Amino acid sequence: MAFENWSAFWAMGGYALYVWASYAITALALGLTLLQPLRRRKALFAELQRQRRRSAGEAMATVPTSTEKYEQR
Amino acid sequence: MWSFFYKLASPKWFYELAGKLLPWFAIGAAMSFALGGIWGLAFSPPDYQQGDSVRIMYIHVPAAILSLSVYTFMAITAIIGLVWKIKLAHMVSANAAPIGAAFTAIALATGSLWGRPMWGTWWEWDARLTSELILLFLYFGVMALRNAIDERTTADKAAGLLAVVGVVNVPIIHYSVEWWNTLHQGSSITSLARIAKPAIHADMLWPLLLMILAFKLFFVTVLLMRTRNEVLDRERRSAWVGELLETRDGV
């Protein structure tokens, strides 16, 4: 350990503002970079599933089938 | 060799392989971030001149190095896409851009926060800083150009060309500290003369190398995630995506 105690660690030898701001900005930027494709994946799957159900529904509507089965979807 | 090349370029094969590899890259990135971060922040020694502000190096240097190598990667994959007309190469290339832009922004922001206490200024229009800022705009340009064109083949070509042309900036950034008299210091680890004998103590070099590894693994992880999303989006009408949705019903 390069520091005597926790308060010395947080103080960063007087450079606390610069060091911690750097790490905070980096964590934020990397976090957002990671979050974006995660959210995109979720939205994309939801969209594709909706699309698939809709086309399945259309296919079913042309074929005579029980409404019960239709509503299950 | 060629059959492997074309198999890799098949979207379905890529989607599945990337899905299998992803967790390992993610775990590797998380572990090296944790280890390198703790080592750099708490256990590496303070610099004899810069004190504890030197700890900014453990994120600034990896972000800056990766900002250049990601751009080079983006240009190379764009060339592959343009020459062999491989759609997947364009997708990989374009999806590297936002990650590279994030790294460039991190390098600029942390550099500014490091420059303020050490140089006495947040910003200086010296060759290194200016060329790195241009790199950020090049990334934004590639992203904006690709988004602006609706027709996908044209968008791929235009963004790919811009990526290739912009690569001239990469050696300018790298050698700026040697060609010009910059406020920014010279290279401690990546210049040819330094690779065998780094101008940095091992207690600082190891956490630094770990953080470089962490940024690299993070890049691969997010790149695979982003490219998989785009493959799925573009291939939405294909049979294999239909089967995939079938098995993942309700997810």
CSV table of C-alpha atoms in Angstrom, one decimal:
chain,number,residue,atom,x,y,z
A,1,MET,CA,0.0,0.0,0.0
A,2,ALA,CA,1.3,3.4,-1.0
A,3,PHE,CA,-0.8,5.2,1.6
A,4,GLU,CA,-0.6,5.3,5.4
A,5,ASN,CA,-4.4,5.2,5.9
A,6,TRP,CA,-7.7,5.6,4.2
A,7,SER,CA,-7.9,9.4,4.5
A,8,ALA,CA,-4.5,9.7,2.9
A,9,PHE,CA,-5.8,7.4,0.1
A,10,TRP,CA,-8.8,9.6,-0.5
A,11,ALA,CA,-6.7,12.8,-0.3
A,12,MET,CA,-4.3,11.5,-3.1
A,13,GLY,CA,-1.5,13.7,-1.8
A,14,GLY,CA,-3.5,16.9,-2.5
A,15,TYR,CA,-4.5,15.8,-6.0
A,16,ALA,CA,-7.8,14.3,-5.0
A,17,LEU,CA,-9.9,16.5,-7.3
A,18,TYR,CA,-7.9,15.6,-10.4
A,19,VAL,CA,-7.3,11.9,-9.7
A,20,TRP,CA,-10.9,11.1,-8.6
A,21,ALA,CA,-12.5,13.3,-11.4
A,22,SER,CA,-10.4,11.4,-13.9
A,23,TYR,CA,-11.4,8.0,-12.7
A,24,ALA,CA,-15.1,9.1,-12.3
A,25,ILE,CA,-15.2,10.4,-15.9
A,26,THR,CA,-13.6,7.2,-17.2
A,27,ALA,CA,-16.0,5.0,-15.3
A,28,LEU,CA,-19.0,7.0,-16.6
A,29,ALA,CA,-17.8,7.0,-20.2
A,30,LEU,CA,-17.0,3.2,-20.2
A,31,GLY,CA,-20.3,2.5,-18.4
A,32,LEU,CA,-22.3,4.3,-21.0
A,33,THR,CA,-20.3,2.6,-23.8
A,34,LEU,CA,-21.2,-0.7,-22.3
A,35,LEU,CA,-24.8,0.1,-21.5
A,36,GLN,CA,-25.7,1.3,-25.0
A,37,PRO,CA,-25.4,-2.2,-26.8
A,38,LEU,CA,-27.1,-3.9,-23.8
A,39,ARG,CA,-30.2,-1.7,-24.1
A,40,ARG,CA,-30.1,-1.9,-27.9
A,41,ARG,CA,-30.1,-5.7,-27.7
A,42,LYS,CA,-33.1,-5.7,-25.5
A,43,ALA,CA,-35.0,-3.3,-27.7
A,44,LEU,CA,-34.1,-5.1,-30.8
A,45,PHE,CA,-35.3,-8.5,-29.5
A,46,ALA,CA,-38.5,-6.9,-28.4
A,47,GLU,CA,-39.0,-5.4,-31.8
A,48,LEU,CA,-38.2,-8.6,-33.7
A,49,GLN,CA,-40.5,-10.7,-31.5
A,50,ARG,CA,-43.3,-8.2,-32.0
A,51,GLN,CA,-42.7,-8.3,-35.8
A,52,ARG,CA,-42.7,-12.1,-35.7
A,53,ARG,CA,-45.9,-12.3,-33.8
A,54,ARG,CA,-47.6,-9.9,-36.1
A,55,SER,CA,-46.6,-11.8,-39.2
A,56,ALA,CA,-47.7,-15.0,-37.5
A,57,GLY,CA,-51.0,-13.4,-36.6
A,58,GLU,CA,-51.5,-12.3,-40.2
A,59,ALA,CA,-50.8,-15.8,-41.4
A,60,MET,CA,-53.2,-17.2,-38.9
A,61,ALA,CA,-55.9,-14.7,-39.8
A,62,THR,CA,-55.9,-15.9,-43.4
A,63,VAL,CA,-56.3,-19.5,-42.3
A,64,PRO,CA,-59.6,-20.4,-40.5
A,65,THR,CA,-58.7,-21.1,-36.9
A,66,SER,CA,-60.3,-20.8,-33.5
A,67,THR,CA,-60.1,-17.3,-32.0
A,68,GLU,CA,-59.1,-19.0,-28.7
A,69,LYS,CA,-55.8,-20.1,-30.2
A,70,TYR,CA,-55.4,-16.7,-31.7
A,71,GLU,CA,-55.8,-14.9,-28.4
A,72,GLN,CA,-53.3,-17.1,-26.7
A,73,ARG,CA,-50.5,-15.5,-28.7
B,1,MET,CA,-7.5,-20.4,-45.3
B,2,TRP,CA,-9.9,-18.7,-47.7
B,3,SER,CA,-12.8,-20.9,-46.7
B,4,PHE,CA,-12.2,-19.9,-43.1
B,5,PHE,CA,-12.1,-16.3,-44.1
B,6,TYR,CA,-15.5,-16.5,-45.9
B,7,LYS,CA,-17.0,-18.6,-43.1
B,8,LEU,CA,-16.1,-15.9,-40.7
B,9,ALA,CA,-17.7,-13.4,-42.9
B,10,SER,CA,-21.0,-15.3,-42.8
B,11,PRO,CA,-23.2,-13.3,-40.4
B,12,LYS,CA,-24.8,-16.4,-38.7
B,13,TRP,CA,-21.4,-18.0,-38.0
B,14,PHE,CA,-20.1,-14.7,-36.6
B,15,TYR,CA,-23.1,-14.2,-34.4
B,16,GLU,CA,-22.8,-17.6,-32.8
B,17,LEU,CA,-19.0,-17.5,-32.4
B,18,ALA,CA,-19.0,-14.0,-31.0
B,19,GLY,CA,-21.7,-15.1,-28.6
B,20,LYS,CA,-19.6,-17.9,-27.3
B,21,LEU,CA,-16.4,-15.7,-27.0
B,22,LEU,CA,-18.1,-12.7,-25.4
B,23,PRO,CA,-18.4,-13.9,-21.8
B,24,TRP,CA,-14.6,-14.7,-21.7
B,25,PHE,CA,-13.6,-11.2,-23.0
B,26,ALA,CA,-16.0,-9.6,-20.5
B,27,ILE,CA,-14.7,-11.5,-17.6
B,28,GLY,CA,-11.1,-10.8,-18.6
B,29,ALA,CA,-11.9,-7.1,-18.9
B,30,ALA,CA,-13.6,-6.9,-15.6
B,31,MET,CA,-10.8,-8.8,-13.8
B,32,SER,CA,-8.0,-6.7,-15.4
B,33,PHE,CA,-9.8,-3.5,-14.7
B,34,ALA,CA,-10.2,-4.5,-11.0
B,35,LEU,CA,-6.7,-5.6,-10.6
B,36,GLY,CA,-5.0,-2.9,-12.6
B,37,GLY,CA,-7.2,-0.2,-11.1
B,38,ILE,CA,-6.6,-1.2,-7.5
B,39,TRP,CA,-2.9,-1.7,-8.2
B,40,GLY,CA,-2.5,1.7,-9.9
B,41,LEU,CA,-4.6,3.7,-7.4
B,42,ALA,CA,-3.5,2.2,-4.1
B,43,PHE,CA,-0.3,0.1,-4.4
B,44,SER,CA,1.9,1.7,-7.1
B,45,PRO,CA,4.4,4.3,-5.8
B,46,PRO,CA,3.8,8.0,-6.2
B,47,ASP,CA,6.0,9.8,-8.8
B,48,TYR,CA,9.1,11.6,-7.4
B,49,GLN,CA,8.0,14.8,-9.2
B,50,GLN,CA,4.3,14.4,-9.8
B,51,GLY,CA,3.3,12.8,-6.5
B,52,ASP,CA,0.0,11.0,-6.6
B,53,SER,CA,-1.3,12.8,-9.7
B,54,VAL,CA,0.7,10.2,-11.7
B,55,ARG,CA,-2.1,7.8,-10.9
B,56,ILE,CA,-4.1,9.4,-13.7
B,57,MET,CA,-1.6,7.8,-16.1
B,58,TYR,CA,-3.2,4.3,-15.5
B,59,ILE,CA,-6.3,5.4,-17.4
B,60,HIS,CA,-4.9,8.3,-19.5
B,61,VAL,CA,-2.2,6.3,-21.3
B,62,PRO,CA,-4.3,3.1,-22.0
B,63,ALA,CA,-7.2,5.3,-23.4
B,64,ALA,CA,-4.8,7.3,-25.6
B,65,ILE,CA,-3.0,4.2,-26.9
B,66,LEU,CA,-6.3,2.5,-27.7
B,67,SER,CA,-7.7,5.6,-29.3
B,68,LEU,CA,-5.0,5.2,-31.9
B,69,SER,CA,-5.1,1.4,-32.3
B,70,VAL,CA,-8.9,1.3,-32.5
B,71,TYR,CA,-8.7,3.9,-35.3
B,72,THR,CA,-6.1,1.8,-37.1
B,73,PHE,CA,-8.3,-1.3,-36.6
B,74,MET,CA,-11.3,0.6,-38.0
B,75,ALA,CA,-9.3,1.7,-41.1
B,76,ILE,CA,-8.0,-1.9,-41.8
B,77,THR,CA,-11.4,-3.5,-41.4
B,78,ALA,CA,-12.8,-0.7,-43.7
B,79,ILE,CA,-10.2,-1.6,-46.3
B,80,ILE,CA,-11.2,-5.3,-46.1
B,81,GLY,CA,-14.8,-4.3,-46.5
B,82,LEU,CA,-14.1,-2.0,-49.5
B,83,VAL,CA,-11.7,-4.4,-51.3
B,84,TRP,CA,-13.5,-7.7,-50.8
B,85,LYS,CA,-17.0,-6.2,-50.5
B,86,ILE,CA,-17.6,-8.0,-47.2
B,87,LYS,CA,-20.6,-6.5,-45.3
B,88,LEU,CA,-19.5,-8.0,-42.0
B,89,ALA,CA,-16.1,-6.1,-42.2
B,90,HIS,CA,-18.0,-2.8,-42.6
B,91,MET,CA,-20.2,-3.6,-39.6
B,92,VAL,CA,-17.1,-4.4,-37.5
B,93,SER,CA,-15.4,-1.3,-38.7
B,94,ALA,CA,-18.3,1.1,-38.1
B,95,ASN,CA,-19.1,-0.4,-34.7
B,96,ALA,CA,-15.5,0.3,-33.5
B,97,ALA,CA,-16.1,4.0,-34.0
B,98,PRO,CA,-18.2,4.9,-31.0
B,99,ILE,CA,-15.9,2.9,-28.7
B,100,GLY,CA,-12.8,4.6,-30.2
B,101,ALA,CA,-14.5,8.0,-29.7
B,102,ALA,CA,-15.2,7.1,-26.0
B,103,PHE,CA,-11.5,6.2,-25.6
B,104,THR,CA,-10.4,9.5,-27.3
B,105,ALA,CA,-12.8,11.5,-25.1
B,106,ILE,CA,-11.4,9.8,-22.0
B,107,ALA,CA,-7.8,10.5,-23.1
B,108,LEU,CA,-8.6,14.2,-23.7
B,109,ALA,CA,-10.6,14.6,-20.4
B,110,THR,CA,-8.1,12.8,-18.2
B,111,GLY,CA,-5.2,14.6,-20.0
B,112,SER,CA,-6.8,17.9,-19.2
B,113,LEU,CA,-7.3,16.9,-15.6
B,114,TRP,CA,-3.7,15.8,-15.4
B,115,GLY,CA,-2.4,18.9,-17.3
B,116,ARG,CA,-4.0,21.4,-14.9
B,117,PRO,CA,-1.9,20.5,-11.8
B,118,MET,CA,1.2,19.5,-13.7
B,119,TRP,CA,1.5,22.0,-16.6
B,120,GLY,CA,-0.7,24.7,-15.0
B,121,THR,CA,-3.2,24.6,-17.9
B,122,TRP,CA,-6.3,22.6,-18.9
B,123,TRP,CA,-5.5,22.9,-22.5
B,124,GLU,CA,-2.7,23.9,-24.9
B,125,TRP,CA,-2.9,24.0,-28.7
B,126,ASP,CA,0.2,21.9,-29.0
B,127,ALA,CA,0.7,19.2,-31.7
B,128,ARG,CA,-0.2,16.2,-29.6
B,129,LEU,CA,-3.3,17.6,-28.0
B,130,THR,CA,-4.6,19.2,-31.3
B,131,SER,CA,-4.1,16.1,-33.4
B,132,GLU,CA,-5.8,14.0,-30.7
B,133,LEU,CA,-8.8,16.4,-30.8
B,134,ILE,CA,-8.9,16.0,-34.6
B,135,LEU,CA,-9.0,12.2,-34.0
B,136,LEU,CA,-12.2,12.6,-31.9
B,137,PHE,CA,-13.8,14.6,-34.8
B,138,LEU,CA,-12.8,11.9,-37.3
B,139,TYR,CA,-14.5,9.3,-35.2
B,140,PHE,CA,-17.6,11.5,-35.0
B,141,GLY,CA,-17.4,12.1,-38.8
B,142,VAL,CA,-17.4,8.4,-39.5
B,143,MET,CA,-20.3,7.8,-37.2
B,144,ALA,CA,-22.3,10.7,-38.6
B,145,LEU,CA,-21.7,9.9,-42.2
B,146,ARG,CA,-22.8,6.3,-41.8
B,147,ASN,CA,-26.0,7.4,-40.0
B,148,ALA,CA,-26.8,10.1,-42.6
B,149,ILE,CA,-27.0,7.8,-45.6
B,150,ASP,CA,-30.0,5.5,-45.8
B,151,GLU,CA,-28.8,3.1,-48.4
B,152,ARG,CA,-26.6,0.7,-46.5
B,153,THR,CA,-24.1,-0.2,-49.1
B,154,THR,CA,-23.5,3.4,-49.9
B,155,ALA,CA,-23.3,4.3,-46.2
B,156,ASP,CA,-20.7,1.5,-45.6
B,157,LYS,CA,-18.6,2.7,-48.6
B,158,ALA,CA,-18.7,6.4,-47.6
B,159,ALA,CA,-17.9,5.8,-43.9
B,160,GLY,CA,-15.2,3.3,-44.8
B,161,LEU,CA,-13.5,5.7,-47.2
B,162,LEU,CA,-13.5,8.4,-44.6
B,163,ALA,CA,-12.0,6.0,-42.0
B,164,VAL,CA,-9.3,5.1,-44.5
B,165,VAL,CA,-8.4,8.6,-45.4
B,166,GLY,CA,-8.4,9.8,-41.8
B,167,VAL,CA,-5.8,7.2,-40.9
B,168,VAL,CA,-3.0,9.6,-41.9
B,169,ASN,CA,-3.7,11.4,-38.6
B,170,VAL,CA,-2.6,8.3,-36.6
B,171,PRO,CA,1.2,8.5,-37.3
B,172,ILE,CA,0.9,12.3,-36.9
B,173,ILE,CA,-0.4,11.8,-33.3
B,174,HIS,CA,2.1,9.1,-32.5
B,175,TYR,CA,5.1,11.0,-33.7
B,176,SER,CA,3.9,14.5,-32.7
B,177,VAL,CA,5.9,14.4,-29.5
B,178,GLU,CA,9.1,13.7,-31.6
B,179,TRP,CA,8.5,15.9,-34.6
B,180,TRP,CA,7.4,19.0,-32.7
B,181,ASN,CA,8.5,20.6,-29.5
B,182,THR,CA,5.3,19.8,-27.6
B,183,LEU,CA,4.3,20.6,-24.0
B,184,HIS,CA,3.2,16.9,-23.9
B,185,GLN,CA,6.0,14.6,-22.8
B,186,GLY,CA,7.7,12.0,-25.1
B,187,SER,CA,6.8,8.3,-25.1
B,188,SER,CA,7.9,6.2,-22.1
B,189,ILE,CA,6.9,2.7,-23.4
B,190,THR,CA,5.7,2.7,-27.1
B,191,SER,CA,8.6,4.2,-29.1
B,192,LEU,CA,11.0,1.8,-30.7
B,193,ALA,CA,13.9,2.7,-28.5
B,194,ARG,CA,11.8,2.1,-25.4
B,195,ILE,CA,10.2,-1.2,-26.0
B,196,ALA,CA,13.2,-3.2,-24.7
B,197,LYS,CA,14.0,-0.8,-21.9
B,198,PRO,CA,10.9,1.2,-20.8
B,199,ALA,CA,11.6,4.5,-19.2
B,200,ILE,CA,9.3,3.7,-16.3
B,201,HIS,CA,9.8,1.6,-13.2
B,202,ALA,CA,8.4,-1.9,-13.0
B,203,ASP,CA,6.1,-1.0,-10.1
B,204,MET,CA,4.4,1.4,-12.4
B,205,LEU,CA,4.8,-0.5,-15.6
B,206,TRP,CA,2.9,-3.6,-14.5
B,207,PRO,CA,-0.4,-1.9,-13.4
B,208,LEU,CA,-0.1,0.2,-16.6
B,209,LEU,CA,0.2,-2.9,-18.8
B,210,LEU,CA,-2.8,-4.5,-16.9
B,211,MET,CA,-4.9,-1.4,-17.6
B,212,ILE,CA,-3.9,-1.5,-21.3
B,213,LEU,CA,-5.0,-5.1,-21.4
B,214,ALA,CA,-8.3,-4.1,-19.6
B,215,PHE,CA,-9.0,-1.4,-22.2
B,216,LYS,CA,-8.3,-3.9,-25.1
B,217,LEU,CA,-10.5,-6.6,-23.7
B,218,PHE,CA,-13.2,-4.0,-23.0
B,219,PHE,CA,-13.0,-2.9,-26.6
B,220,VAL,CA,-13.3,-6.4,-28.0
B,221,THR,CA,-16.3,-7.1,-25.6
B,222,VAL,CA,-18.3,-4.0,-26.6
B,223,LEU,CA,-17.3,-4.4,-30.3
B,224,LEU,CA,-18.7,-8.0,-30.4
B,225,MET,CA,-21.9,-6.9,-28.6
B,226,ARG,CA,-22.5,-4.0,-31.0
B,227,THR,CA,-21.7,-6.0,-34.1
B,228,ARG,CA,-23.9,-8.8,-33.0
B,229,ASN,CA,-26.8,-6.4,-32.6
B,230,GLU,CA,-26.2,-5.0,-36.1
B,231,VAL,CA,-26.0,-8.5,-37.6
B,232,LEU,CA,-29.3,-9.4,-36.0
B,233,ASP,CA,-30.9,-6.1,-37.3
B,234,ARG,CA,-29.7,-6.5,-40.8
B,235,GLU,CA,-30.5,-10.3,-41.0
B,236,ARG,CA,-33.9,-9.9,-39.4
B,237,ARG,CA,-35.6,-11.5,-42.5
B,238,SER,CA,-33.3,-14.5,-42.7
B,239,ALA,CA,-34.3,-18.0,-41.7
B,240,TRP,CA,-31.7,-18.4,-39.0
B,241,VAL,CA,-32.9,-15.2,-37.1
B,242,GLY,CA,-36.4,-16.6,-37.3
B,243,GLU,CA,-35.3,-19.8,-35.7
B,244,LEU,CA,-33.4,-17.9,-33.1
B,245,LEU,CA,-36.5,-15.8,-32.2
B,246,GLU,CA,-38.5,-19.1,-32.0
B,247,THR,CA,-36.2,-20.6,-29.4
B,248,ARG,CA,-35.9,-17.3,-27.5
B,249,ASP,CA,-39.6,-16.7,-27.4
B,250,GLY,CA,-40.6,-14.3,-24.7
B,251,VAL,CA,-37.1,-13.0,-24.1
